[in-house]
Short mmCIF file of C-alpha atoms in Angstrom, two decimals:
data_model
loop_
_atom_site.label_atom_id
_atom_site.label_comp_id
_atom_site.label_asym_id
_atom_site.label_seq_id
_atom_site.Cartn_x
_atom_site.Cartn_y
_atom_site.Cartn_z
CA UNK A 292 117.22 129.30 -7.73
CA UNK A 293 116.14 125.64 -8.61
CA UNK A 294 117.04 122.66 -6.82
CA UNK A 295 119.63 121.92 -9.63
CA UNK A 296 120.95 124.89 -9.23
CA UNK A 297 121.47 124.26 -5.48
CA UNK A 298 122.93 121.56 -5.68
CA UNK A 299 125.47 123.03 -8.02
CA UNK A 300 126.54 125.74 -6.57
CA UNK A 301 127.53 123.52 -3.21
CA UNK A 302 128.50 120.54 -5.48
CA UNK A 303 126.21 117.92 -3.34
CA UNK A 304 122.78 118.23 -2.46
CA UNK A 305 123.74 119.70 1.70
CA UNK A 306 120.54 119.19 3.70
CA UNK A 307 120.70 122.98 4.92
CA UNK A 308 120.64 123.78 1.23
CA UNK A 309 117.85 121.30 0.12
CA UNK A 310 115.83 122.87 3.25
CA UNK A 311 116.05 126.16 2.40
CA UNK A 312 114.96 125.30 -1.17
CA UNK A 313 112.03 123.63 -0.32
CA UNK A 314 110.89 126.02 2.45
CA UNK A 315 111.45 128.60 -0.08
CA UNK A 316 109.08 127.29 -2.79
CA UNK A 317 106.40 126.24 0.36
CA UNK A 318 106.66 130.04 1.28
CA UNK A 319 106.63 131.59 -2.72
CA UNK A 320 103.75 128.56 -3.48
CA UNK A 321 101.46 130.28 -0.71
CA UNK A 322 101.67 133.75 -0.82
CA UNK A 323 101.10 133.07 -5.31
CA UNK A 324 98.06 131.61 -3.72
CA UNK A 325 96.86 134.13 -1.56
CA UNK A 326 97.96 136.78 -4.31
CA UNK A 327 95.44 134.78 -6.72
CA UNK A 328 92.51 134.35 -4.44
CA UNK A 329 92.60 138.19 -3.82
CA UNK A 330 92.89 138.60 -7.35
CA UNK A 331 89.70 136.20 -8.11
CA UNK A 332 87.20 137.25 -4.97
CA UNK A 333 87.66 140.81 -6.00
CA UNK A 334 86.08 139.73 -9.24
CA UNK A 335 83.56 137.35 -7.66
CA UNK A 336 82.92 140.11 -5.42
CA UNK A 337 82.36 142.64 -8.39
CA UNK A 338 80.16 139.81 -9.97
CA UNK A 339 77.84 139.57 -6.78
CA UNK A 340 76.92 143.09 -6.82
CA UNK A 341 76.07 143.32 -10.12
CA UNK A 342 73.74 140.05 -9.39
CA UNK A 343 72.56 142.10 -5.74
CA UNK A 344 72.22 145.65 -7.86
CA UNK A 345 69.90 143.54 -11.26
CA UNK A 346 67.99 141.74 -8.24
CA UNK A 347 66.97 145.21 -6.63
CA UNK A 348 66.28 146.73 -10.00
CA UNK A 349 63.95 143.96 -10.64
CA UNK A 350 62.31 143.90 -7.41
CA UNK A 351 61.62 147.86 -7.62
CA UNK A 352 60.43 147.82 -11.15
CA UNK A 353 57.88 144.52 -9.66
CA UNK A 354 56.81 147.01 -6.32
CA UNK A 355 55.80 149.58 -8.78
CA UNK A 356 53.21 147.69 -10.31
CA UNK A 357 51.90 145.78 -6.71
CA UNK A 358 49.07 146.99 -4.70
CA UNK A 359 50.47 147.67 -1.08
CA UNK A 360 49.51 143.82 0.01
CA UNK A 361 51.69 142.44 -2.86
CA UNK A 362 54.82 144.37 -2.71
CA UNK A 363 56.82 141.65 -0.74
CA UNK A 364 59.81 142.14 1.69
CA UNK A 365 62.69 140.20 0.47
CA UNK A 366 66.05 141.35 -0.17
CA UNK A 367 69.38 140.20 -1.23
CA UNK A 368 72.51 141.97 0.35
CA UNK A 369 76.71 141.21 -0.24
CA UNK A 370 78.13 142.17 2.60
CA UNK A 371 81.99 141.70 3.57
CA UNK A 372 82.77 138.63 5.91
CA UNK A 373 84.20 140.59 9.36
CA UNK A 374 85.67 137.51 10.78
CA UNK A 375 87.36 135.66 7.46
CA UNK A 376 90.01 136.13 5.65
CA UNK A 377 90.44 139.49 3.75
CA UNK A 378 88.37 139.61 0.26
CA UNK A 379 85.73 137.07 1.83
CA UNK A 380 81.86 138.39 1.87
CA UNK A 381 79.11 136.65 2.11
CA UNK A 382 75.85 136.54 -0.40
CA UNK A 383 73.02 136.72 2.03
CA UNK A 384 68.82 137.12 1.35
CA UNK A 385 66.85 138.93 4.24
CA UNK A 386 63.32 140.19 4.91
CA UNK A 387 62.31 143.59 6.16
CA UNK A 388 60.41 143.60 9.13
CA UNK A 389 59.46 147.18 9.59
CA UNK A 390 60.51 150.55 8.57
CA UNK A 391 64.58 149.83 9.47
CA UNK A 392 64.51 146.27 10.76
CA UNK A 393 65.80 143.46 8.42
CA UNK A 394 66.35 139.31 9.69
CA UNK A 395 68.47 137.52 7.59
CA UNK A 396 67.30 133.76 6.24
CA UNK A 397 68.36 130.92 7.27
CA UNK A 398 69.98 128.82 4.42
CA UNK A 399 69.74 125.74 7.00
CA UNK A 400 72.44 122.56 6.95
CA UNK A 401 73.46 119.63 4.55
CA UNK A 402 73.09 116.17 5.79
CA UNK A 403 76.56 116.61 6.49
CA UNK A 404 76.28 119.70 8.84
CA UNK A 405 77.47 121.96 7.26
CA UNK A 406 76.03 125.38 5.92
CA UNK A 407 74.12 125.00 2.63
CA UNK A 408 75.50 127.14 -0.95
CA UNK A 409 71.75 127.09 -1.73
CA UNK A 410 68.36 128.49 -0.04
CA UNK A 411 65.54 126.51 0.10
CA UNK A 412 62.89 128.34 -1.04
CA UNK A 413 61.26 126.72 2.40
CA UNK A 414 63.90 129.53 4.15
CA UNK A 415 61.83 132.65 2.13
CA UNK A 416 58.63 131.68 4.21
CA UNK A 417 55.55 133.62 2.47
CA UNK A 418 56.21 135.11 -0.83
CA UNK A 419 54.70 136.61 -3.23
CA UNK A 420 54.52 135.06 -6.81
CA UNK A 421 57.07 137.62 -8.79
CA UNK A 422 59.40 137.25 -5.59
CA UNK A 423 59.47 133.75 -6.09
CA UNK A 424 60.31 134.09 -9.94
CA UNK A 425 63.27 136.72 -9.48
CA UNK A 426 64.22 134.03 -6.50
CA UNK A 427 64.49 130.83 -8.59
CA UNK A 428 66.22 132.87 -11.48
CA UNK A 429 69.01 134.81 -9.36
CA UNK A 430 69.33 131.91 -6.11
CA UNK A 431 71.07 129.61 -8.29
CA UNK A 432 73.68 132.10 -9.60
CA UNK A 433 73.83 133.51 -5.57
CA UNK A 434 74.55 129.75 -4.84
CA UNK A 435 77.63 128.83 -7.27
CA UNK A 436 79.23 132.28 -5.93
CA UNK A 437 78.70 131.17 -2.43
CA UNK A 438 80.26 128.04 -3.55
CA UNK A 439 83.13 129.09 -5.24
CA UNK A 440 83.62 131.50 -2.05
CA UNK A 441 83.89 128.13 0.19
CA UNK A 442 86.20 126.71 -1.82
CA UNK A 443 88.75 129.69 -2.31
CA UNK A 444 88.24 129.89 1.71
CA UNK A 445 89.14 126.08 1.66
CA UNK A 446 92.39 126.49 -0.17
CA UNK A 447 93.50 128.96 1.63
CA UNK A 448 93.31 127.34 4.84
CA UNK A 449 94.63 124.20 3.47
CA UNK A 450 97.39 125.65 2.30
CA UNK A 451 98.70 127.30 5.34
CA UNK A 452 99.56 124.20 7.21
CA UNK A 453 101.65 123.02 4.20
CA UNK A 454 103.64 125.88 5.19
CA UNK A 455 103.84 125.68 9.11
CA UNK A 456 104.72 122.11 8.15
CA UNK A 457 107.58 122.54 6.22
CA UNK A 458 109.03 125.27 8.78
CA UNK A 459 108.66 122.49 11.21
CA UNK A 460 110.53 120.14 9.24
CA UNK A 461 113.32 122.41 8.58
CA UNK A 462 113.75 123.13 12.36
CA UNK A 463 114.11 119.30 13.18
CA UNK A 464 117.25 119.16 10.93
CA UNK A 465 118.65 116.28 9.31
CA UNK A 466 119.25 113.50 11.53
CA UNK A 467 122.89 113.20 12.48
CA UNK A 468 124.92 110.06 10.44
CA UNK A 469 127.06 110.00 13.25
CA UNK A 470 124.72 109.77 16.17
CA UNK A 471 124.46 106.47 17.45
CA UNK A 472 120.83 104.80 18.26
CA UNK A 473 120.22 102.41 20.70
CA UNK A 474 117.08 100.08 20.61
CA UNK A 475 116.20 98.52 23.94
CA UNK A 476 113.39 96.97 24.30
CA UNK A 477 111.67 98.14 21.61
CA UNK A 478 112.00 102.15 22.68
CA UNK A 479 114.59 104.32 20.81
CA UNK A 480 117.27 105.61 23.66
#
């Protein structure tokens, strides 16, 4: 029902009417949204693993031709976020350290504080020269999924406020036309 409709149907626009209305498009506006971002990160998702799954190829077909020395130790894993909203994973490089021992790399801070999209290729530490190539060709790619990630993450937790806010509104009510107020020295009684 629109808000012409509302009004319509009760012949003036009643405040309990006009609440519901708007609380009703609030609700319908942020559950579209959270129906869309599940709809997009399960494609951005898809997209990172085929980036994770050419990286790996690449890297394998590059160990094959490396003496021992050369075959470097740096991955690139897409794992699911545990403590995020559902859909969210995260795009993350590590290095092996051993047989089964992996630490993942730091992508380090903005000037701003917060976590960088991007890797420096400062955070790799020693590579080898074809691990810096497949780096510098799939990083940037890594780095606008990361970012679109943030932003989807973003939205949604902009958008849930809207909605606690408007709930909030509708509990207050209308003020009543009839109540009387009373200023006395400049505080409401």
């Amino acid at each position: 029902m629109g808000w012409s409709e509302c009004q319509e149907s009760s012949g003036d626009p009643e405040p309990d009417c006009r609440d519901a209305w708007l609380l009703r498009q609030i609700e319908a506006l942020e559950t579209l949204a959270d129906q869309r971002c599940a709809l997009i990160l399960e494609v951005l998702r898809e997209k990172a693993l085929d980036l994770q799954t050419d990286y790996t190829e690449a890297m394998l077909r590059e160990r094959r031709t490396c003496q021992p020395s050369e075959r470097g130790r740096i991955g690139l894993r897409v794992r699911t976020a545990t403590t995020s909203a559902p859909g969210m994973f995260q795009i993350e490089w590590y290095r092996v350290q051993g047989k089964q021992r992996t630490k993942y790399l730091r992508r380090g801070k903005d000037k701003h504080g917060r976590p960088r999209m991007q890797y420096s290729l400062a955070s790799f530490g020693r590579l080898t020269s074809w691990e810096e190539a497949l780096i510098l060709h799939y990083e940037p790619q890594c780095a606008r999924l990361r970012a679109l990630l943030h932003h989807i993450g973003q939205l949604r937790r902009d958008l849930h406020p809207l909605t606690v806010e408007a709930r909030a509104l509708v509990a207050l009510g209308e003020p009543d036309q009839d109540a009387e107020v009373e200023i006395e020295g400049g505080r409401i009684r």
